[in-house]
Each structure stands twice: as C-alpha cells, then as structure tokens.
mmCIF file of C-alpha atoms in Angstrom:
data_model
loop_
_atom_site.group_PDB
_atom_site.id
_atom_site.type_symbol
_atom_site.label_atom_id
_atom_site.label_comp_id
_atom_site.label_asym_id
_atom_site.label_seq_id
_atom_site.Cartn_x
_atom_site.Cartn_y
_atom_site.Cartn_z
ATOM 1 C CA MET A 245 123.245 118.254 138.837
ATOM 2 C CA THR A 246 125.581 115.825 137.603
ATOM 3 C CA ASP A 247 123.636 112.934 139.070
ATOM 4 C CA LYS A 248 120.827 114.131 136.847
ATOM 5 C CA LYS A 249 122.793 113.869 134.004
ATOM 6 C CA HIS A 250 124.002 110.529 134.254
ATOM 7 C CA ILE A 251 120.437 109.027 134.958
ATOM 8 C CA LYS A 252 119.235 110.812 131.722
ATOM 9 C CA LEU A 253 122.132 109.303 129.691
ATOM 10 C CA TRP A 254 121.518 105.978 131.073
ATOM 11 C CA ARG A 255 117.643 106.474 130.511
ATOM 12 C CA ILE A 256 118.490 107.299 126.783
ATOM 13 C CA LEU A 257 121.005 104.071 126.904
ATOM 14 C CA ALA A 258 118.353 102.030 128.202
ATOM 15 C CA TYR A 259 115.992 103.110 125.532
ATOM 16 C CA SER A 260 118.288 102.743 122.690
ATOM 17 C CA VAL A 261 119.331 98.899 123.967
ATOM 18 C CA LEU A 262 115.629 98.140 124.185
ATOM 19 C CA GLY A 263 115.064 99.542 121.152
ATOM 20 C CA PHE A 264 118.028 97.443 119.716
ATOM 21 C CA ILE A 265 116.382 94.460 121.161
ATOM 22 C CA PHE A 266 113.323 94.660 119.653
ATOM 23 C CA LEU A 267 115.074 95.339 116.008
ATOM 24 C CA ILE A 268 116.879 92.120 116.602
ATOM 25 C CA ALA A 269 113.563 90.312 117.538
ATOM 26 C CA LEU A 270 112.092 91.728 114.647
ATOM 27 C CA LEU A 271 114.466 90.924 112.201
ATOM 28 C CA ALA A 272 114.712 87.142 113.529
ATOM 29 C CA TRP A 273 110.699 87.375 113.006
ATOM 30 C CA GLY A 274 110.467 88.763 109.409
ATOM 31 C CA GLY A 275 113.905 89.192 108.253
ATOM 32 C CA ASN A 276 114.265 86.331 105.820
ATOM 33 C CA ALA A 277 110.879 87.378 104.154
ATOM 34 C CA ALA A 278 112.231 91.195 104.151
ATOM 35 C CA LEU A 279 115.290 89.694 102.571
ATOM 36 C CA GLU A 280 113.623 88.236 99.384
ATOM 37 C CA ARG A 281 111.681 91.593 98.655
ATOM 38 C CA LEU A 282 114.825 93.346 98.621
ATOM 39 C CA LYS A 283 116.043 91.793 95.327
ATOM 40 C CA VAL A 284 113.428 93.421 93.736
ATOM 41 C CA ILE A 285 113.080 97.519 94.127
ATOM 42 C CA GLU A 286 110.625 99.190 92.277
ATOM 43 C CA PRO A 287 112.510 102.810 91.650
ATOM 44 C CA ILE A 288 109.850 105.018 90.859
ATOM 45 C CA SER A 289 107.822 104.081 93.811
ATOM 46 C CA ALA A 290 111.163 104.698 95.765
ATOM 47 C CA VAL A 291 111.583 108.045 94.195
ATOM 48 C CA ILE A 292 108.260 109.008 95.148
ATOM 49 C CA PHE A 293 108.348 107.852 98.338
ATOM 50 C CA PHE A 294 111.412 110.111 99.093
ATOM 51 C CA GLY A 295 109.320 112.961 97.643
ATOM 52 C CA VAL A 296 106.180 112.322 99.779
ATOM 53 C CA THR A 297 108.422 111.954 102.780
ATOM 54 C CA VAL A 298 110.153 115.209 102.277
ATOM 55 C CA ILE A 299 106.593 117.002 101.497
ATOM 56 C CA VAL A 300 105.491 115.084 105.108
ATOM 57 C CA SER A 301 108.388 116.341 107.068
ATOM 58 C CA GLY A 302 107.898 119.855 105.798
ATOM 59 C CA ILE A 303 103.987 120.010 105.967
ATOM 60 C CA THR A 304 104.745 118.889 109.934
ATOM 61 C CA ALA A 305 107.428 121.325 110.624
ATOM 62 C CA ILE A 306 105.911 124.348 108.905
ATOM 63 C CA ARG A 307 102.621 123.268 111.418
ATOM 64 C CA TRP A 308 104.634 123.004 114.498
ATOM 65 C CA GLY A 309 106.272 126.469 113.706
ATOM 66 C CA LEU A 310 102.574 128.425 112.782
ATOM 67 C CA LEU A 311 101.448 126.976 116.066
ATOM 68 C CA THR A 312 104.626 127.697 117.992
ATOM 69 C CA ASN A 313 104.568 131.213 116.309
ATOM 70 C CA LEU A 314 101.157 132.190 117.362
ATOM 71 C CA ILE A 315 101.519 130.911 120.929
ATOM 72 C CA ALA A 316 104.632 133.080 121.713
ATOM 73 C CA GLY A 317 103.367 135.983 119.497
ATOM 74 C CA LYS A 318 106.419 136.355 117.889
ATOM 75 C CA LYS A 319 108.583 134.586 115.399
ATOM 76 C CA VAL A 320 110.596 132.147 117.406
ATOM 77 C CA CYS A 321 113.101 131.122 114.156
ATOM 78 C CA ASP A 322 112.263 130.521 110.238
ATOM 79 C CA TYR A 323 110.623 127.582 109.104
ATOM 80 C CA PHE A 324 113.757 126.240 107.527
ATOM 81 C CA THR A 325 115.113 125.978 111.265
ATOM 82 C CA TYR A 326 111.755 124.731 112.392
ATOM 83 C CA TYR A 327 112.188 121.922 109.481
ATOM 84 C CA PHE A 328 116.022 120.960 111.003
ATOM 85 C CA TYR A 329 114.612 120.697 114.513
ATOM 86 C CA PHE A 330 112.263 118.453 113.530
ATOM 87 C CA LEU A 331 114.307 116.163 111.332
ATOM 88 C CA ILE A 332 116.771 115.882 114.442
ATOM 89 C CA ASN A 333 113.619 115.099 116.699
ATOM 90 C CA ARG A 334 112.458 112.842 114.259
ATOM 91 C CA THR A 335 115.938 110.842 113.679
ATOM 92 C CA LEU A 336 116.598 110.786 117.607
ATOM 93 C CA GLY A 337 113.019 109.373 118.184
ATOM 94 C CA LEU A 338 113.300 106.774 115.898
ATOM 95 C CA THR A 339 116.688 105.425 117.155
ATOM 96 C CA LEU A 340 117.632 106.503 120.461
ATOM 97 C CA MET A 341 114.168 107.262 122.746
ATOM 98 C CA PRO A 342 110.718 107.112 122.433
ATOM 99 C CA GLN A 343 109.133 109.381 119.869
ATOM 100 C CA SER A 344 106.924 110.798 122.718
ATOM 101 C CA ALA A 345 110.177 111.888 124.720
ATOM 102 C CA ALA A 346 111.441 113.473 121.335
ATOM 103 C CA ASP A 347 108.302 115.298 120.567
ATOM 104 C CA PHE A 348 107.545 116.643 124.253
ATOM 105 C CA VAL A 349 111.020 117.258 125.882
ATOM 106 C CA LEU A 350 113.561 117.677 122.604
ATOM 107 C CA ARG A 351 111.516 119.978 120.741
ATOM 108 C CA PRO A 352 111.006 122.429 123.457
ATOM 109 C CA LEU A 353 114.619 122.030 124.879
ATOM 110 C CA MET A 354 116.080 122.781 121.212
ATOM 111 C CA LEU A 355 113.916 125.724 120.709
ATOM 112 C CA ARG A 356 114.351 127.149 124.311
ATOM 113 C CA PHE A 357 117.874 127.425 124.266
ATOM 114 C CA ASN A 358 118.434 128.238 120.952
ATOM 115 C CA HIS A 359 115.832 131.223 120.416
ATOM 116 C CA ASP A 360 114.428 133.781 122.813
ATOM 117 C CA THR A 361 111.590 132.267 124.063
ATOM 118 C CA THR A 362 110.087 130.054 127.152
ATOM 119 C CA VAL A 363 109.405 126.487 127.598
ATOM 120 C CA THR A 364 105.923 127.234 128.338
ATOM 121 C CA GLN A 365 105.463 128.795 124.634
ATOM 122 C CA VAL A 366 107.454 126.319 122.921
ATOM 123 C CA ALA A 367 105.589 123.399 124.739
ATOM 124 C CA GLY A 368 102.117 124.918 123.820
ATOM 125 C CA GLY A 369 102.805 124.176 119.927
ATOM 126 C CA VAL A 370 104.294 120.818 120.468
ATOM 127 C CA ILE A 371 100.987 119.681 122.430
ATOM 128 C CA VAL A 372 98.383 121.273 120.268
ATOM 129 C CA ASP A 373 100.148 120.032 116.969
ATOM 130 C CA ARG A 374 100.221 116.378 118.800
ATOM 131 C CA LEU A 375 96.554 116.423 119.891
ATOM 132 C CA ILE A 376 95.387 117.598 116.673
ATOM 133 C CA ASP A 377 97.008 114.328 115.186
ATOM 134 C CA VAL A 378 95.497 112.287 117.740
ATOM 135 C CA VAL A 379 91.899 113.778 117.183
ATOM 136 C CA LEU A 380 92.174 112.596 113.375
ATOM 137 C CA LEU A 381 93.657 109.180 114.131
ATOM 138 C CA MET A 382 90.430 108.864 116.623
ATOM 139 C CA MET A 383 88.182 109.551 113.905
ATOM 140 C CA SER A 384 89.755 107.109 111.357
ATOM 141 C CA ILE A 385 88.853 104.188 113.628
ATOM 142 C CA LEU A 386 85.128 103.990 112.672
ATOM 143 C CA PRO A 387 85.596 103.119 109.256
ATOM 144 C CA ALA A 388 88.616 100.935 109.749
ATOM 145 C CA ILE A 389 85.970 98.837 112.037
ATOM 146 C CA LEU A 390 83.310 98.893 109.491
ATOM 147 C CA TYR A 391 85.785 97.595 106.845
ATOM 148 C CA LEU A 392 87.106 94.927 109.043
ATOM 149 C CA ALA A 393 83.640 93.740 110.010
ATOM 150 C CA GLY A 394 82.957 93.843 106.243
ATOM 151 C CA ALA A 395 79.942 96.390 106.471
ATOM 152 C CA ILE A 396 81.218 98.683 103.817
ATOM 153 C CA ASN A 397 83.611 98.191 100.889
ATOM 154 C CA THR A 398 86.589 99.648 99.477
ATOM 155 C CA LEU A 399 84.689 102.872 98.083
ATOM 156 C CA GLY A 400 82.550 103.301 101.388
ATOM 157 C CA PHE A 401 85.792 103.047 103.451
ATOM 158 C CA TRP A 402 87.497 106.133 101.497
ATOM 159 C CA ILE A 403 84.054 108.058 101.543
ATOM 160 C CA ILE A 404 83.486 107.497 105.090
ATOM 161 C CA LEU A 405 87.078 108.229 106.134
ATOM 162 C CA THR A 406 87.166 111.838 103.817
ATOM 163 C CA LEU A 407 83.985 112.860 105.624
ATOM 164 C CA LEU A 408 84.883 112.013 108.889
ATOM 165 C CA ILE A 409 88.636 113.448 108.547
ATOM 166 C CA GLY A 410 87.098 116.455 107.064
ATOM 167 C CA LEU A 411 84.673 117.160 110.144
ATOM 168 C CA SER A 412 87.233 116.527 112.504
ATOM 169 C CA GLY A 413 88.973 119.524 110.932
ATOM 170 C CA LEU A 414 86.056 121.616 111.444
ATOM 171 C CA SER A 415 85.316 119.951 114.683
ATOM 172 C CA ILE A 416 89.367 121.143 115.964
ATOM 173 C CA LEU A 417 88.521 124.265 114.310
ATOM 174 C CA TRP A 418 85.259 124.960 116.570
ATOM 175 C CA LEU A 419 86.839 123.755 119.783
ATOM 176 C CA LEU A 420 89.914 126.150 119.365
ATOM 177 C CA ARG A 421 87.643 128.924 118.420
ATOM 178 C CA TRP A 422 85.361 128.597 121.282
ATOM 179 C CA ASN A 423 88.238 127.512 123.565
ATOM 180 C CA ILE A 424 87.213 124.700 125.610
ATOM 181 C CA PHE A 425 90.224 125.234 127.852
ATOM 182 C CA ASN A 426 89.031 128.460 129.979
ATOM 183 C CA ARG A 427 89.265 126.732 132.830
ATOM 184 C CA TRP A 428 93.046 126.717 132.465
ATOM 185 C CA GLU A 429 94.354 130.291 132.159
ATOM 186 C CA LYS A 430 97.795 129.890 130.883
ATOM 187 C CA ILE A 431 96.194 126.919 128.413
ATOM 188 C CA ALA A 432 93.163 129.472 127.342
ATOM 189 C CA ASN A 433 95.654 132.231 126.783
ATOM 190 C CA GLN A 434 97.955 130.321 124.208
ATOM 191 C CA ILE A 435 94.653 128.909 122.335
ATOM 192 C CA ASN A 436 93.429 132.579 122.096
ATOM 193 C CA ARG A 437 96.874 133.663 120.530
ATOM 194 C CA VAL A 438 96.238 130.830 117.946
ATOM 195 C CA THR A 439 92.750 131.621 116.903
ATOM 196 C CA ALA A 440 93.380 135.330 116.758
ATOM 197 C CA ASN A 441 94.707 134.604 113.288
ATOM 198 C CA PRO A 442 91.976 132.918 111.326
ATOM 199 C CA THR A 443 94.236 132.357 108.150
ATOM 200 C CA ALA A 444 96.925 130.641 109.965
ATOM 201 C CA LEU A 445 94.372 128.361 111.827
ATOM 202 C CA TYR A 446 92.725 127.560 108.550
ATOM 203 C CA TRP A 447 96.335 126.444 106.950
ATOM 204 C CA ILE A 448 96.943 124.665 110.459
ATOM 205 C CA ILE A 449 93.955 122.129 109.950
ATOM 206 C CA ILE A 450 94.425 121.989 106.191
ATOM 207 C CA PHE A 451 98.027 121.009 106.511
ATOM 208 C CA SER A 452 96.886 118.353 109.254
ATOM 209 C CA ILE A 453 94.394 116.640 106.915
ATOM 210 C CA ALA A 454 97.005 116.663 103.948
ATOM 211 C CA ARG A 455 99.483 115.150 106.565
ATOM 212 C CA PHE A 456 97.003 112.356 107.331
ATOM 213 C CA PHE A 457 96.571 111.046 103.687
ATOM 214 C CA LEU A 458 99.814 111.765 102.883
ATOM 215 C CA ILE A 459 101.408 109.432 105.821
ATOM 216 C CA SER A 460 98.949 106.444 104.210
ATOM 217 C CA LEU A 461 100.391 107.104 101.002
ATOM 218 C CA GLN A 462 103.655 106.988 102.570
ATOM 219 C CA PHE A 463 103.371 103.706 104.251
ATOM 220 C CA TYR A 464 101.480 102.483 101.020
ATOM 221 C CA LEU A 465 104.705 103.716 99.138
ATOM 222 C CA ALA A 466 107.101 101.429 101.479
ATOM 223 C CA ALA A 467 105.116 98.340 100.496
ATOM 224 C CA ALA A 468 104.848 99.092 96.572
ATOM 225 C CA ILE A 469 108.827 99.935 96.368
ATOM 226 C CA PHE A 470 109.243 96.205 97.588
ATOM 227 C CA GLN A 471 106.554 95.007 95.634
ATOM 228 C CA VAL A 472 104.868 93.681 98.787
ATOM 229 C CA GLU A 473 101.135 92.767 97.790
ATOM 230 C CA LEU A 474 99.400 95.171 100.078
ATOM 231 C CA SER A 475 96.572 97.764 98.795
ATOM 232 C CA TRP A 476 96.567 101.363 99.899
ATOM 233 C CA THR A 477 93.259 100.374 101.334
ATOM 234 C CA GLN A 478 94.615 97.732 103.248
ATOM 235 C CA ILE A 479 97.076 99.952 104.600
ATOM 236 C CA ALA A 480 95.088 102.759 105.379
ATOM 237 C CA VAL A 481 92.672 100.494 107.475
ATOM 238 C CA ALA A 482 95.339 99.114 109.280
ATOM 239 C CA LEU A 483 97.140 102.431 109.883
ATOM 240 C CA PRO A 484 94.855 103.938 112.915
ATOM 241 C CA ALA A 485 95.920 100.746 114.884
ATOM 242 C CA ALA A 486 99.687 100.795 114.419
ATOM 243 C CA GLN A 487 99.530 104.497 114.869
ATOM 244 C CA LEU A 488 97.562 105.031 117.928
ATOM 245 C CA ILE A 489 99.464 102.258 119.691
ATOM 246 C CA ALA A 490 102.813 103.810 118.657
ATOM 247 C CA ILE A 491 101.812 107.048 120.467
ATOM 248 C CA LEU A 492 101.907 104.528 123.869
ATOM 249 C CA ALA A 493 105.141 103.157 122.926
ATOM 250 C CA PHE A 494 108.245 103.107 125.187
ATOM 251 C CA THR A 495 110.968 102.150 122.507
ATOM 252 C CA PRO A 496 112.636 104.213 120.022
ATOM 253 C CA GLY A 497 110.267 104.977 116.907
ATOM 254 C CA ALA A 498 107.916 102.573 118.681
ATOM 255 C CA ILE A 499 109.451 99.676 117.152
ATOM 256 C CA GLY A 500 107.632 96.660 117.902
ATOM 257 C CA PHE A 501 104.395 98.414 118.970
ATOM 258 C CA ARG A 502 103.423 99.775 115.526
ATOM 259 C CA GLU A 503 104.311 96.343 113.639
ATOM 260 C CA GLY A 504 102.152 94.765 116.249
ATOM 261 C CA GLY A 505 99.568 97.409 115.462
ATOM 262 C CA PHE A 506 99.913 96.607 111.825
ATOM 263 C CA THR A 507 100.439 92.659 112.113
ATOM 264 C CA GLY A 508 96.778 92.640 114.167
ATOM 265 C CA ALA A 509 95.076 94.661 111.759
ATOM 266 C CA PHE A 510 96.261 92.719 109.063
ATOM 267 C CA LEU A 511 95.513 89.474 110.101
ATOM 268 C CA LEU A 512 91.996 90.510 110.768
ATOM 269 C CA MET A 513 92.228 90.951 106.971
ATOM 270 C CA ASP A 514 93.281 87.518 106.067
ATOM 271 C CA ILE A 515 96.694 88.672 104.788
ATOM 272 C CA GLY A 516 99.548 86.081 104.523
ATOM 273 C CA GLN A 517 101.997 85.790 107.102
ATOM 274 C CA GLU A 518 105.184 86.032 104.752
ATOM 275 C CA VAL A 519 103.661 89.316 103.515
ATOM 276 C CA ILE A 520 103.078 90.734 106.802
ATOM 277 C CA GLN A 521 106.642 89.613 107.849
ATOM 278 C CA ALA A 522 108.069 91.250 104.827
ATOM 279 C CA TYR A 523 106.183 94.758 105.058
ATOM 280 C CA VAL A 524 106.591 95.276 108.803
ATOM 281 C CA VAL A 525 110.248 94.602 108.380
ATOM 282 C CA LEU A 526 110.584 96.847 105.510
ATOM 283 C CA GLN A 527 108.656 99.749 106.341
ATOM 284 C CA ARG A 528 110.861 99.859 109.594
ATOM 285 C CA LEU A 529 113.952 99.881 107.655
ATOM 286 C CA LEU A 530 113.014 102.243 104.595
ATOM 287 C CA ILE A 531 111.572 104.809 106.883
ATOM 288 C CA THR A 532 114.362 104.858 109.296
ATOM 289 C CA VAL A 533 116.920 105.046 106.652
ATOM 290 C CA THR A 534 115.239 107.612 104.709
ATOM 291 C CA ILE A 535 114.861 109.973 107.556
ATOM 292 C CA ALA A 536 118.132 110.036 108.227
ATOM 293 C CA ILE A 537 119.405 110.441 104.938
ATOM 294 C CA LEU A 538 116.873 113.597 104.776
ATOM 295 C CA THR A 539 118.053 114.862 107.993
ATOM 296 C CA CYS A 540 121.841 114.724 106.865
ATOM 297 C CA ILE A 541 120.664 116.723 103.528
ATOM 298 C CA VAL A 542 118.898 119.501 105.708
ATOM 299 C CA ALA A 543 121.761 119.823 108.375
ATOM 300 C CA ILE A 544 124.345 120.283 105.931
ATOM 301 C CA ALA A 545 122.280 123.078 104.257
ATOM 302 C CA PHE A 546 121.415 124.309 107.491
ATOM 303 C CA PHE A 547 124.752 124.594 108.688
ATOM 304 C CA VAL A 548 126.112 125.688 104.900
ATOM 305 C CA ARG A 549 123.570 128.485 105.280
ATOM 306 C CA LYS A 550 124.617 129.596 108.906
ATOM 307 C CA ALA A 551 127.672 129.786 107.591
ATOM 308 C CA LEU A 552 127.277 132.340 105.041
#
C-alpha cells in the first residue's frame, strides 16, 4: 500500500516538474512579448473576464452536480459543494497533474470519500459530463475548417457554428433518450436515470451550449485585457484545435499542448508571431491565476459555511 502511495506521489511530482519545464520553455519563447503587453491592462475587460470565469465554473459545476445526482439517484451533495470540489479539481489540473487525471480520478474520489456514494455512480457523472464537451468541440471543427479555407466569412462562421452547436445539443438529447449504451447494462442504467428527468436533461444541454460560447468569450477577453490584436472570431476558430489537443495532453493544464493548438491555428490565419507569443503566454498565466484566486475565495466561503 505504501509503495503504491509512493508511486502516485512520484507521478504527481513528475507531472509537476514536466509542467514547470514546459512553462519555462513557454516563457522563454514568448515572455518578452507578453511582458510588453502587461504594461497596458484594460480594467473593464479584466472585471468581465473574472465574472465570466465565475459563471463558466458555476455552470460546469452545476451540470456535473445534476448528472451525478441523477445517476446516483439521490442528492450526493449541494451545488456549492460541487462548485468547491470542481475548483479544487481545476486548480490541481492546471498546476500539478493532467486535467484528465484530475477529472476522472480526483473528482470521483472527492465525492466518494466525503459523501455516501459509490465510485461507479460518481464516475458516471464525470464521463457523461466530459463526453458532452467532446461532442460539442467536434461539431465546431467544420466551421473552423471552412473559415480557415476561406470558404465562409465571419458571419458565415458564427451562423454555421451556432446551428451545429444547437444541432449537437439536440443530437445528445436524442442519443441519451434512446440510450445507445444498451449493450452495457451498468452504463445503460445510469443513462436511464438521467433521461428519467427530462427537465434536468434539458438544463444540462442548455448549460453545455452556454458553456461552450462563454469559454470562447473567456479566451477572447484574455486577449482584450492586454490589448492583444485578436478578434473573438479568430479565437473561436482556433479554440477547437487548442481544446481537442488539450484533451490528449499529459502535462498539467495541458501546458504546451493548448498553446501549440492555438499557435498552429493562428499561423494558418497569418497572425503575427509577436501577437501569438503574447497571447499564448498571457492566457495561460491569466487563467491559472484567476482560477487560483477564485478557488481561494470559494474555499474560504466553504469552510466558513461549514463552521457555522
């Protein structure tokens, strides 16, 4: 047992060191460009960015809570507790371990050891939660490719993207309602518990679609704060590559991978190297610091509430 704990600790340490190396490399590559942008910060965009981060985190936590409660067939915990757990998971997934490990290991374990539930029940909520996000990202690839190929303009991109995301939401509803997992009894039973509550299911899809567009706004505001010359459209076009590559990453917060996705897409749009360097460094630092601050605020509120 002790050996297994040592192995896990060494893995976490190895991931942290790897993430630190990637961060140093990122700063060495674009640090100077980012430093110049730090001299001019747009405060209104910064306030809006923090607000959007609070909302995105809240929507994600509520959706996770809805799914987990439905699959467990009971209220595992209240939504503020889900919010606290999600932010702890997000902070560790940005700094100490790959986000996938934080999602599929840390989130279920936090619920399993602090509440009366099983690993199967809590893992099911995370799996469906992440599956929805992957489906939405996959659907956003087509308008991004059409835009990069010059086949559509900005308006066409947003129209097609909105239609596809809306259709993907309906397709997720259809897949869940018809339960494509009938071959696997345990999964089928979990999905049946989700679809047994149509109102909650509709809210899950609405939250997922809102979350998708708010994340693109969040990444755009990361540029606006430091007056990096990137439009919301350009960032929304690059986002599928950055996010999908990040899913496969083995570094904390997908550091290096997400930046690589952004860089590749931006180069295809003929965006200057100085702009790319500044953006990929600043969005990384801004998101990490903002999530850490938000986690501290919510943690204080969580423990004060618990003590009362």
